[in-house]
mmCIF file of C-alpha atoms and ligand atoms in Angstrom:
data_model
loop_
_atom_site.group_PDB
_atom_site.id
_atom_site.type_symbol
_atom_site.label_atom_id
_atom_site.label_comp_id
_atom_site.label_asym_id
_atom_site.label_seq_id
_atom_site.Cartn_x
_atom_site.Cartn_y
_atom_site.Cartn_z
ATOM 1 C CA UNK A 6 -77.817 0.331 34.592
ATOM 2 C CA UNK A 7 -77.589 4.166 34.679
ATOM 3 C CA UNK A 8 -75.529 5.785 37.438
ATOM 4 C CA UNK A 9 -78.250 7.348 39.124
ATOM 5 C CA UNK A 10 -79.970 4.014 39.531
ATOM 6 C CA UNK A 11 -76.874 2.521 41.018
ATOM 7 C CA UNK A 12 -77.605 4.510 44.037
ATOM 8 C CA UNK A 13 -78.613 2.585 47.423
ATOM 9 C CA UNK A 14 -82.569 2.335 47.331
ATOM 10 C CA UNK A 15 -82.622 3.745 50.809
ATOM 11 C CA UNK A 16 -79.950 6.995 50.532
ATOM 12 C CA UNK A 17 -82.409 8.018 46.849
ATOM 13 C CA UNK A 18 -84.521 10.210 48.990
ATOM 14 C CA UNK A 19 -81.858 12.507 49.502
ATOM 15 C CA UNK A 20 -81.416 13.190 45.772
ATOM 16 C CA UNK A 21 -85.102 14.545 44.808
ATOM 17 C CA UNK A 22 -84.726 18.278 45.485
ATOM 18 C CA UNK A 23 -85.456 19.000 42.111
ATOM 19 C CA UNK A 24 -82.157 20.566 41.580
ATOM 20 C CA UNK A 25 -78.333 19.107 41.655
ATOM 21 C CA UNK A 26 -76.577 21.418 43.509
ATOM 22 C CA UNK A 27 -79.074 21.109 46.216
ATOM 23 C CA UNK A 28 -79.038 17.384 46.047
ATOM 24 C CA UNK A 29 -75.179 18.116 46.465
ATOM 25 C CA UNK A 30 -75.447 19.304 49.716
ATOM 26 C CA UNK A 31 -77.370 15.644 51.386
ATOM 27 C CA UNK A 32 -74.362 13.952 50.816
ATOM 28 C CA UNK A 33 -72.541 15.562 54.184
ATOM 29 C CA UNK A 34 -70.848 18.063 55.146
ATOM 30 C CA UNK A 35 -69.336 19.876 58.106
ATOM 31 C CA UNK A 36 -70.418 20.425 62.317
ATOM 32 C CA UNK A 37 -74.208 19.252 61.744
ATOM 33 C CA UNK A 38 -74.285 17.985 58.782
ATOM 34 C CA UNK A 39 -71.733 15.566 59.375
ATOM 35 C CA UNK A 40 -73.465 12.457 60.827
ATOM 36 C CA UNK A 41 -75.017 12.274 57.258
ATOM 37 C CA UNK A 42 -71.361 12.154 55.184
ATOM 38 C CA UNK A 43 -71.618 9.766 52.217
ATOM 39 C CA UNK A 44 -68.435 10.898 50.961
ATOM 40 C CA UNK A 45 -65.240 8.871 52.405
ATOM 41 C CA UNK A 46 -63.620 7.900 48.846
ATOM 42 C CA UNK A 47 -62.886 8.100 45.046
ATOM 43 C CA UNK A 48 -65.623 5.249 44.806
ATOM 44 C CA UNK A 49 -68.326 7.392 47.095
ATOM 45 C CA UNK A 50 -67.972 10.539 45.025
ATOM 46 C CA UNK A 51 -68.258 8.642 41.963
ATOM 47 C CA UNK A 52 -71.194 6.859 43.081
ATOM 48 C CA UNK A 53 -73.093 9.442 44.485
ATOM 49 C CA UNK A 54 -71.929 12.561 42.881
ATOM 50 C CA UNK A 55 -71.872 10.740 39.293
ATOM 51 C CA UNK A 56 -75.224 9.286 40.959
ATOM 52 C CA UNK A 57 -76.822 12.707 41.347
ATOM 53 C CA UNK A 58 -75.874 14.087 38.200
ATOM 54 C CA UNK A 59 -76.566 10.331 36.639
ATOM 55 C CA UNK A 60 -72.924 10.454 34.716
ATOM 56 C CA UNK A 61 -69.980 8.520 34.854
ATOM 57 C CA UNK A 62 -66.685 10.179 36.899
ATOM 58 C CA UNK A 63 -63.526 9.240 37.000
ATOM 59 C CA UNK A 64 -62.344 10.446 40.783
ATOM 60 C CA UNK A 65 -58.890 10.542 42.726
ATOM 61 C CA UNK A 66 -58.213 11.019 46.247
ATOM 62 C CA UNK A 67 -57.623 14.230 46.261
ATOM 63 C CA UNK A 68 -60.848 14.757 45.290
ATOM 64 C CA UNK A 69 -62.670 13.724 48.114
ATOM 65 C CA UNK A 70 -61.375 16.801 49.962
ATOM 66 C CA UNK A 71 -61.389 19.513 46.758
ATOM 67 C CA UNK A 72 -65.172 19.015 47.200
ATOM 68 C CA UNK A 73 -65.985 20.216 50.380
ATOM 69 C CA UNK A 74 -65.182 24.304 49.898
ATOM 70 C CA UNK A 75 -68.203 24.117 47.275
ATOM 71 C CA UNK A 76 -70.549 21.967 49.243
ATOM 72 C CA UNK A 77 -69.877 23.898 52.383
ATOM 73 C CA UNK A 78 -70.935 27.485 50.231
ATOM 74 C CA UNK A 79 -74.147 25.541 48.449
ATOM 75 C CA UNK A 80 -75.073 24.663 52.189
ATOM 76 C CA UNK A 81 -74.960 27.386 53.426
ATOM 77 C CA UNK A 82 -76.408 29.518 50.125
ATOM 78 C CA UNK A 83 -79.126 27.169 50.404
ATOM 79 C CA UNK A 84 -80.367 26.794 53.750
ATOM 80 C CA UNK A 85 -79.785 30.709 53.648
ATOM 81 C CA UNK A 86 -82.238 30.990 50.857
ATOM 82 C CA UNK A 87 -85.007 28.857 52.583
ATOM 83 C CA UNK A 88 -84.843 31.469 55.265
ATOM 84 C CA UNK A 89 -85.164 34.386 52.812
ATOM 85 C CA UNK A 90 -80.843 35.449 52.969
ATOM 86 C CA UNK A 91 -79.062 36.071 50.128
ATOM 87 C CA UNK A 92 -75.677 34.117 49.680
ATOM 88 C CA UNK A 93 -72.910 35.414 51.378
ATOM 89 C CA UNK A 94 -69.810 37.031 49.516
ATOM 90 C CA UNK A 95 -67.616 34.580 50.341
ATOM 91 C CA UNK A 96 -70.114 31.907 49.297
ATOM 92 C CA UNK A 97 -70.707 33.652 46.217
ATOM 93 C CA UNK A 98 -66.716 33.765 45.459
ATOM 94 C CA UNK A 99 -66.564 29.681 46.059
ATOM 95 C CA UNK A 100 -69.327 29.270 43.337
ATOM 96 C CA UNK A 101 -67.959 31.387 40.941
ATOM 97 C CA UNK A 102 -64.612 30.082 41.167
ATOM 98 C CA UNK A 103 -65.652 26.801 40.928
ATOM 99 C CA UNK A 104 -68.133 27.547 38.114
ATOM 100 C CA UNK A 105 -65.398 29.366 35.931
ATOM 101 C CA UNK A 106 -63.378 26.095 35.545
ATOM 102 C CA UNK A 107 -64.527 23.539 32.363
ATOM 103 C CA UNK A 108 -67.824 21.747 33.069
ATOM 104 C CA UNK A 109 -69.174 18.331 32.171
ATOM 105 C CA UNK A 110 -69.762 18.382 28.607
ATOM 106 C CA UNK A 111 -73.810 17.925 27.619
ATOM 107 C CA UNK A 112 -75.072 16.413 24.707
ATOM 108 C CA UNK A 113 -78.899 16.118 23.490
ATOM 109 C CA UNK A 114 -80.088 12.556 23.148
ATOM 110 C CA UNK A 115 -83.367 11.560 22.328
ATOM 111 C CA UNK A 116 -84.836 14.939 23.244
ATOM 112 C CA UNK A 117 -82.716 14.641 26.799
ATOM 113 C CA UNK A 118 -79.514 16.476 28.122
ATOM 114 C CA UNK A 119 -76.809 13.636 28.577
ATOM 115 C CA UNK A 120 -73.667 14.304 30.034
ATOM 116 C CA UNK A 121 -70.541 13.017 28.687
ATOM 117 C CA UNK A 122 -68.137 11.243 31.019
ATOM 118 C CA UNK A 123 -65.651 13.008 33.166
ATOM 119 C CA UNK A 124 -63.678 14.352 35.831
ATOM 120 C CA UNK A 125 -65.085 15.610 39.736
ATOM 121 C CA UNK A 126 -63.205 19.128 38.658
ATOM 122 C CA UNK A 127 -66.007 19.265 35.881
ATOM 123 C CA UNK A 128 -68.587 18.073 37.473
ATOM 124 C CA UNK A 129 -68.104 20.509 40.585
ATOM 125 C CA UNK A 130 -68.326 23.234 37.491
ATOM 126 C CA UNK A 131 -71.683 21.882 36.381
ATOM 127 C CA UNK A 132 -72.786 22.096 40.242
ATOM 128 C CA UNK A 133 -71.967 25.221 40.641
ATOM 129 C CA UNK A 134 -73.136 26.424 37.342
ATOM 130 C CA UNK A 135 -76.719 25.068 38.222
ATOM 131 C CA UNK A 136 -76.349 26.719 41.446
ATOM 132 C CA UNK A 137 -75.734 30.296 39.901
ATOM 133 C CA UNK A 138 -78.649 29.553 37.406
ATOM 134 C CA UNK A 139 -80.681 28.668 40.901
ATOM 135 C CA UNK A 140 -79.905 31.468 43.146
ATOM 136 C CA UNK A 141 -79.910 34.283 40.347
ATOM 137 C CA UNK A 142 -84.146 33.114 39.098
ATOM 138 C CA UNK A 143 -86.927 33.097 40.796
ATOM 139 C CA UNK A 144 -86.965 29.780 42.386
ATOM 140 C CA UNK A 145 -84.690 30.789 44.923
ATOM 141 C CA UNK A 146 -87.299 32.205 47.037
ATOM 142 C CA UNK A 147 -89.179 28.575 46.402
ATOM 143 C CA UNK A 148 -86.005 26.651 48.281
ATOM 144 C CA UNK A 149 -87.579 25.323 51.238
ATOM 145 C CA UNK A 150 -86.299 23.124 54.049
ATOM 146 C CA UNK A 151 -89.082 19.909 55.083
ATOM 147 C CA UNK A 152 -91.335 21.176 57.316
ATOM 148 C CA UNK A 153 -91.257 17.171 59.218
ATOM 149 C CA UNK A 154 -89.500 17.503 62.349
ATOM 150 C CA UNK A 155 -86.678 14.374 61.691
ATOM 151 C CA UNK A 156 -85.854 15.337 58.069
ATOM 152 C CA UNK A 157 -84.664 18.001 57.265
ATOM 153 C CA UNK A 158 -83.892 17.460 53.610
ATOM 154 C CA UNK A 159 -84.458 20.554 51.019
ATOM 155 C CA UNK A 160 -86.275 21.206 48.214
ATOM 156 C CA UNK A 161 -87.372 23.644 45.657
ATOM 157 C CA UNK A 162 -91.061 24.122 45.557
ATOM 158 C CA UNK A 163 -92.446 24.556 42.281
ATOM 159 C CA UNK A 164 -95.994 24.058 42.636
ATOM 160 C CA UNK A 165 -97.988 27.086 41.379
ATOM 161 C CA UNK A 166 -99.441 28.365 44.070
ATOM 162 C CA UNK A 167 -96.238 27.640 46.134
ATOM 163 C CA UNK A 168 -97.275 25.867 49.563
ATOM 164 C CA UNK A 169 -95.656 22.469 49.553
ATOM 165 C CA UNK A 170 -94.521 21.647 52.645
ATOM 166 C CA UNK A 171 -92.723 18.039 52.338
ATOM 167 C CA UNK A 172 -89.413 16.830 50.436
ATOM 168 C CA UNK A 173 -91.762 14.205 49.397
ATOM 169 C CA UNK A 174 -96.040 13.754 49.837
ATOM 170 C CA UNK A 175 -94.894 9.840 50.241
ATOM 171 C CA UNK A 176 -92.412 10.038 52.891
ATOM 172 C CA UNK A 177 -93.028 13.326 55.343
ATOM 173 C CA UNK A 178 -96.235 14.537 53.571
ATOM 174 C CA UNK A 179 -97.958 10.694 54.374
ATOM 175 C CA UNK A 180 -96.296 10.443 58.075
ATOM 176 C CA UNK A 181 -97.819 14.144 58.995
ATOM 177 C CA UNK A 182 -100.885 13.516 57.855
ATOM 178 C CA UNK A 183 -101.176 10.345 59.890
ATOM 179 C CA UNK A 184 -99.740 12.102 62.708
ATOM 180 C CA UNK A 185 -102.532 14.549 62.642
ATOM 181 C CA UNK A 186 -104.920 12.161 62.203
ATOM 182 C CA UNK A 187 -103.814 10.263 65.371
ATOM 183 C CA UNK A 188 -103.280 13.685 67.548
ATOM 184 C CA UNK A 189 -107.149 14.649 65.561
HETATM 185 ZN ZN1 LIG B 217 -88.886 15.329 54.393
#
């Protein structure tokens, strides 16, 4: 079983943003965001964190709280973005610290990128690494927050024409529409 699939059937929803470093920021955080921590120890972050980026970690305690300063400034970068602000500096300085350190090692396999096993250090390097690919293209003005009331999850939109609404047309997308329908 791959690490990704290890992941609780009903916490996989918050892992479909399309990009890691966004799916980085479901698994808790700080004030708000709290109530939703999935990160209490070594065995969490390697679940979920290895889970996310579907490769095997090897975590220590003091991991669980070296984590936080980066998933605090990819919060806040990304909600930012899906209200059209650019990252702040002292976001931006959190990122690029963390993204100057070693990353997980990738390897092509059967046409795929695999990453090789390793430490939280690296993969909080590959994190922020996608996040600096993220904010600096494009598809930073396509980061979007669900528009259903009691999620709240985000997502980068990359339909063409740019007007999804919904982390997911089977979850929030169906419920609205039924909604509608009802109110209709
Ligand atoms: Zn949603």
């Amino acid at each position: 079983m791959s690490v990704s699939q290890r992941i609780p059937r009903d916490q996989r929803r918050r892992f479909r943003t399309g990009r890691p470093c966004l799916d980085f920021t479901h698994t808790g955080g700080d004030g708000p965001y709290a109530v939703w921590e999935l990160l209490h120890t070594p065995e969490d972050v390697a679940l979920y964190v290895g889970g996310l980026l579907d490769v095997e970690l090897s975590v220590v305690d003091a991991d669980v709280a070296a984590l936080k300063p980066l998933r605090a400034a990819l919060t806040n970068a990304a909600r930012g973005a899906a209200r059209g602000i650019p990252p702040s500096d002292a976001d931006v300085a959190v990122i690029n610290t963390v993204a100057a350190t070693p990353p997980l090692v990738p390897r092509l396999a059967d046409g795929r990128v695999v990453l090789t096993p390793g430490t939280l250090p690296q993969a909080l390097s590959t994190l922020a690494r996608d996040a600096i690919d993220l904010f600096s293209s494009p598809l930073r003005d396509r980061v979007r927050v669900c528009a259903a009331e009691d999620c709240g999850l985000l997502f980068v939109d990359a339909s063409r024409p740019g007007l999804r609404r919904w982390c997911s047309m089977e979850r929030c997308g169906d419920r609205a529409k039924k909604r509608k329908a009802r109110a209709g």
